[in-house]
Every structure is written in C-alpha cells, then in structure tokens.
C-alpha cells in the first residue's frame, strides 16, 4: 500500500455519472431538462445578461474618482525626537504613543527629517526617509524597520458568541516602555 492509495471515505462523495441511460436515474437529459438554451452543450447566457433589457451593471453610473483603502502612515519628525525622555533602549510605536507623538500605536509610523537630531536614539518603526535615517545615524542613533504591531482581538466578538456581556478591553503596553516626563 502507498500513501496515494489511501482512501478516506469522508473526503468526497462519489461523482454522479450523468447521461448514461434512462435506467441510471439521471440519464437521457442528464438533469438539464428538455430543450432550451441552457440544455445545449456550451449553452447559457453571459454574466449580467437580463434577457435583453439594459442590465443593472450598465444602468448604474460610472462614478469618477478612486478611494484608496490603504493605511496612511502617521508621521513623526526628527526634531520631535529630542523631546522624548524614556528609560527604554528602543523607541517604538508604544513609546511614541505614551509620549503623545502619535494617537494610535497600532498604525504605521514613518520618520521624516524635519528639524535637527541632537540625541542618538534607536528607533524601531515601520518606515523612515533616507534623510531621516542619515540624520539619526549622524547623531549616534540607529533605525531598524519593524512590522506594524497587531491590534489585539476584541473581546466583544467572543462575548457575543458565548452570549455574555462584552468585557472592557484593556490595552496592554510592553514592560520596556517606562516613560520619564
């Protein structure tokens, strides 16, 4: 016996043999009914065809413009980094949120060069401009690209499934981000 010869009875129903004689159950017309466009081989109407009347897809207007659903990055400027006072070795999304430079720690954050950098910080963010990285390295710091932090799953869905009241979700901050003000 070989692995490709193993048979699991739960995997698939046996294929129905159609058009193999009247006694077979679905012979003769093979479940297509008698006559008509849909009974012919290769027959049928194209998608969105509504019998000759102007189909819905043509009745609706083509609206101008384009709406991008891409997540826009929050910007942090190099001049703002000197205001960050922290015990943490690395500045990441959580630290920037605690300091008040960004509103959402789960968003993409990009570092842009605007203003001077005096203190060398090590940053772990999602993106940075070349000029910002050069300015940061010149000040003795560094930049490391990191993935956007995942938003924690809400307890609401789980509670709704179990038929309970949703618990108030508490945001967990990493232990390393002790901010000194």
mmCIF file of C-alpha atoms in Angstrom:
data_model
loop_
_atom_site.group_PDB
_atom_site.id
_atom_site.type_symbol
_atom_site.label_atom_id
_atom_site.label_comp_id
_atom_site.label_asym_id
_atom_site.label_seq_id
_atom_site.Cartn_x
_atom_site.Cartn_y
_atom_site.Cartn_z
ATOM 1 C CA UNK A 1 0.000 0.000 0.000
ATOM 2 C CA UNK A 2 1.208 3.504 -0.846
ATOM 3 C CA UNK A 3 0.187 6.866 0.557
ATOM 4 C CA UNK A 4 -1.555 7.817 -2.682
ATOM 5 C CA UNK A 5 -3.692 4.666 -2.443
ATOM 6 C CA UNK A 6 -5.151 5.524 0.974
ATOM 7 C CA UNK A 7 -8.845 6.342 0.814
ATOM 8 C CA UNK A 8 -10.725 8.495 3.296
ATOM 9 C CA UNK A 9 -14.467 7.853 2.958
ATOM 10 C CA UNK A 10 -15.293 11.298 4.415
ATOM 11 C CA UNK A 11 -13.402 13.329 1.810
ATOM 12 C CA UNK A 12 -15.696 13.309 -1.203
ATOM 13 C CA UNK A 13 -18.993 11.977 -2.409
ATOM 14 C CA UNK A 14 -18.749 9.719 -5.435
ATOM 15 C CA UNK A 15 -19.176 11.603 -8.715
ATOM 16 C CA UNK A 16 -22.620 11.214 -10.260
ATOM 17 C CA UNK A 17 -22.439 9.660 -13.748
ATOM 18 C CA UNK A 18 -24.849 11.648 -15.883
ATOM 19 C CA UNK A 19 -26.222 10.912 -19.325
ATOM 20 C CA UNK A 20 -25.644 7.140 -19.157
ATOM 21 C CA UNK A 21 -29.121 5.808 -19.996
ATOM 22 C CA UNK A 22 -32.633 6.160 -18.610
ATOM 23 C CA UNK A 23 -32.220 3.393 -16.030
ATOM 24 C CA UNK A 24 -29.284 5.203 -14.422
ATOM 25 C CA UNK A 25 -31.517 7.865 -12.847
ATOM 26 C CA UNK A 26 -30.055 10.919 -14.475
ATOM 27 C CA UNK A 27 -29.601 9.648 -17.988
ATOM 28 C CA UNK A 28 -31.084 10.960 -21.235
ATOM 29 C CA UNK A 29 -31.310 14.722 -20.476
ATOM 30 C CA UNK A 30 -28.719 14.431 -17.653
ATOM 31 C CA UNK A 31 -30.555 16.763 -15.284
ATOM 32 C CA UNK A 32 -30.701 19.653 -17.781
ATOM 33 C CA UNK A 33 -34.410 19.401 -18.563
ATOM 34 C CA UNK A 34 -35.744 19.257 -22.111
ATOM 35 C CA UNK A 35 -34.784 21.736 -24.783
ATOM 36 C CA UNK A 36 -33.834 25.375 -24.359
ATOM 37 C CA UNK A 37 -30.619 27.354 -24.404
ATOM 38 C CA UNK A 38 -29.423 26.030 -21.043
ATOM 39 C CA UNK A 39 -29.838 22.397 -22.079
ATOM 40 C CA UNK A 40 -27.417 22.659 -25.023
ATOM 41 C CA UNK A 41 -23.731 21.963 -24.584
ATOM 42 C CA UNK A 42 -21.896 25.247 -24.145
ATOM 43 C CA UNK A 43 -25.277 26.917 -23.768
ATOM 44 C CA UNK A 44 -26.287 29.522 -21.238
ATOM 45 C CA UNK A 45 -26.259 33.281 -21.044
ATOM 46 C CA UNK A 46 -23.314 35.504 -20.247
ATOM 47 C CA UNK A 47 -22.952 37.037 -16.771
ATOM 48 C CA UNK A 48 -25.211 40.079 -16.110
ATOM 49 C CA UNK A 49 -27.477 39.230 -19.070
ATOM 50 C CA UNK A 50 -31.082 40.158 -18.235
ATOM 51 C CA UNK A 51 -32.949 38.951 -21.303
ATOM 52 C CA UNK A 52 -32.261 41.965 -23.488
ATOM 53 C CA UNK A 53 -33.206 44.769 -21.087
ATOM 54 C CA UNK A 54 -30.373 47.068 -20.110
ATOM 55 C CA UNK A 55 -28.618 45.194 -17.307
ATOM 56 C CA UNK A 56 -28.106 46.684 -13.860
ATOM 57 C CA UNK A 57 -24.349 46.960 -14.376
ATOM 58 C CA UNK A 58 -24.982 49.284 -17.351
ATOM 59 C CA UNK A 59 -27.837 51.223 -15.748
ATOM 60 C CA UNK A 60 -25.651 52.309 -12.832
ATOM 61 C CA UNK A 61 -23.358 55.297 -13.412
ATOM 62 C CA UNK A 62 -19.598 55.073 -13.508
ATOM 63 C CA UNK A 63 -18.679 57.431 -10.703
ATOM 64 C CA UNK A 64 -15.463 59.410 -11.031
ATOM 65 C CA UNK A 65 -12.541 59.142 -8.697
ATOM 66 C CA UNK A 66 -10.875 56.417 -6.699
ATOM 67 C CA UNK A 67 -10.990 55.744 -2.978
ATOM 68 C CA UNK A 68 -7.815 54.239 -1.613
ATOM 69 C CA UNK A 69 -8.239 51.988 1.413
ATOM 70 C CA UNK A 70 -4.513 51.911 2.045
ATOM 71 C CA UNK A 71 -3.492 52.714 5.613
ATOM 72 C CA UNK A 72 -1.779 56.087 5.709
ATOM 73 C CA UNK A 73 1.301 56.279 7.895
ATOM 74 C CA UNK A 74 1.400 58.629 10.872
ATOM 75 C CA UNK A 75 4.398 60.957 10.660
ATOM 76 C CA UNK A 76 6.981 61.667 13.326
ATOM 77 C CA UNK A 77 9.637 64.304 12.672
ATOM 78 C CA UNK A 78 13.299 64.123 13.649
ATOM 79 C CA UNK A 79 13.005 67.440 15.510
ATOM 80 C CA UNK A 80 10.441 65.893 17.871
ATOM 81 C CA UNK A 81 12.744 63.053 18.973
ATOM 82 C CA UNK A 82 14.783 65.199 21.387
ATOM 83 C CA UNK A 83 11.626 65.760 23.460
ATOM 84 C CA UNK A 84 11.283 62.005 24.068
ATOM 85 C CA UNK A 85 12.589 61.179 27.545
ATOM 86 C CA UNK A 86 12.434 57.454 28.219
ATOM 87 C CA UNK A 87 14.219 54.668 30.090
ATOM 88 C CA UNK A 88 13.620 52.372 27.150
ATOM 89 C CA UNK A 89 16.596 51.474 24.948
ATOM 90 C CA UNK A 90 14.426 51.416 21.839
ATOM 91 C CA UNK A 91 11.762 53.904 20.760
ATOM 92 C CA UNK A 92 8.852 52.142 19.085
ATOM 93 C CA UNK A 93 5.140 52.742 18.474
ATOM 94 C CA UNK A 94 4.209 52.156 22.132
ATOM 95 C CA UNK A 95 6.723 54.712 23.440
ATOM 96 C CA UNK A 96 5.645 57.316 20.862
ATOM 97 C CA UNK A 97 2.016 56.802 21.932
ATOM 98 C CA UNK A 98 2.874 57.231 25.635
ATOM 99 C CA UNK A 99 4.842 60.404 24.930
ATOM 100 C CA UNK A 100 1.948 61.747 22.851
ATOM 101 C CA UNK A 101 3.573 61.995 19.419
ATOM 102 C CA UNK A 102 1.072 59.596 17.813
ATOM 103 C CA UNK A 103 -2.588 58.803 18.561
ATOM 104 C CA UNK A 104 -2.684 55.122 17.579
ATOM 105 C CA UNK A 105 0.137 52.735 18.462
ATOM 106 C CA UNK A 106 -1.221 50.139 16.001
ATOM 107 C CA UNK A 107 -0.848 52.393 12.936
ATOM 108 C CA UNK A 108 2.088 52.555 10.529
ATOM 109 C CA UNK A 109 4.570 55.230 11.616
ATOM 110 C CA UNK A 110 7.092 56.943 9.338
ATOM 111 C CA UNK A 111 10.038 59.088 10.431
ATOM 112 C CA UNK A 112 10.597 62.229 8.330
ATOM 113 C CA UNK A 113 13.588 64.591 8.511
ATOM 114 C CA UNK A 114 12.394 67.963 9.731
ATOM 115 C CA UNK A 115 14.452 69.651 12.396
ATOM 116 C CA UNK A 116 17.748 68.618 13.960
ATOM 117 C CA UNK A 117 18.511 65.479 15.970
ATOM 118 C CA UNK A 118 20.827 66.016 18.920
ATOM 119 C CA UNK A 119 20.391 62.828 20.944
ATOM 120 C CA UNK A 120 21.071 59.441 19.368
ATOM 121 C CA UNK A 121 18.001 57.263 19.741
ATOM 122 C CA UNK A 122 17.478 53.744 18.427
ATOM 123 C CA UNK A 123 14.143 53.626 16.616
ATOM 124 C CA UNK A 124 12.047 50.632 15.604
ATOM 125 C CA UNK A 125 9.378 51.926 13.232
ATOM 126 C CA UNK A 126 7.654 50.839 10.035
ATOM 127 C CA UNK A 127 9.319 53.354 7.687
ATOM 128 C CA UNK A 128 11.738 56.267 7.535
ATOM 129 C CA UNK A 129 13.044 58.603 4.850
ATOM 130 C CA UNK A 130 16.685 58.236 3.776
ATOM 131 C CA UNK A 131 17.495 61.732 5.047
ATOM 132 C CA UNK A 132 15.953 60.939 8.448
ATOM 133 C CA UNK A 133 17.980 57.730 8.799
ATOM 134 C CA UNK A 134 21.175 59.561 7.817
ATOM 135 C CA UNK A 135 20.494 62.331 10.369
ATOM 136 C CA UNK A 136 19.742 59.765 13.066
ATOM 137 C CA UNK A 137 22.942 57.809 12.386
ATOM 138 C CA UNK A 138 24.989 61.024 12.326
ATOM 139 C CA UNK A 139 23.697 61.792 15.842
ATOM 140 C CA UNK A 140 24.785 58.344 17.052
ATOM 141 C CA UNK A 141 21.409 56.639 16.836
ATOM 142 C CA UNK A 142 20.006 53.988 14.579
ATOM 143 C CA UNK A 143 16.914 52.914 12.695
ATOM 144 C CA UNK A 144 15.502 49.423 12.403
ATOM 145 C CA UNK A 145 12.437 48.610 10.342
ATOM 146 C CA UNK A 146 9.759 46.629 12.186
ATOM 147 C CA UNK A 147 6.311 45.253 11.435
ATOM 148 C CA UNK A 148 3.223 47.199 12.460
ATOM 149 C CA UNK A 149 2.008 45.996 15.894
ATOM 150 C CA UNK A 150 -1.078 43.810 15.665
ATOM 151 C CA UNK A 151 -4.246 45.242 17.172
ATOM 152 C CA UNK A 152 -5.440 42.914 19.971
ATOM 153 C CA UNK A 153 -8.571 40.916 19.193
ATOM 154 C CA UNK A 154 -11.623 42.488 20.746
ATOM 155 C CA UNK A 155 -13.447 40.627 23.490
ATOM 156 C CA UNK A 156 -16.780 41.781 22.023
ATOM 157 C CA UNK A 157 -16.967 39.092 19.329
ATOM 158 C CA UNK A 158 -16.080 36.307 21.753
ATOM 159 C CA UNK A 159 -18.641 37.510 24.309
ATOM 160 C CA UNK A 160 -21.363 37.820 21.674
ATOM 161 C CA UNK A 161 -20.658 34.269 20.525
ATOM 162 C CA UNK A 162 -20.917 32.932 24.082
ATOM 163 C CA UNK A 163 -23.990 35.043 24.867
ATOM 164 C CA UNK A 164 -22.328 37.135 27.586
ATOM 165 C CA UNK A 165 -21.862 40.860 28.050
ATOM 166 C CA UNK A 166 -18.605 42.094 26.481
ATOM 167 C CA UNK A 167 -15.800 42.788 28.914
ATOM 168 C CA UNK A 168 -13.991 46.115 28.759
ATOM 169 C CA UNK A 169 -10.824 45.547 26.752
ATOM 170 C CA UNK A 170 -7.662 46.764 28.477
ATOM 171 C CA UNK A 171 -4.720 47.770 26.327
ATOM 172 C CA UNK A 172 -1.504 46.046 27.272
ATOM 173 C CA UNK A 173 1.685 48.027 26.998
ATOM 174 C CA UNK A 174 5.074 46.303 26.921
ATOM 175 C CA UNK A 175 7.052 46.413 30.155
ATOM 176 C CA UNK A 176 10.058 48.076 28.480
ATOM 177 C CA UNK A 177 8.256 51.350 27.737
ATOM 178 C CA UNK A 178 8.727 53.260 31.002
ATOM 179 C CA UNK A 179 8.428 56.909 30.067
ATOM 180 C CA UNK A 180 10.106 59.583 32.159
ATOM 181 C CA UNK A 181 8.481 63.005 31.930
#
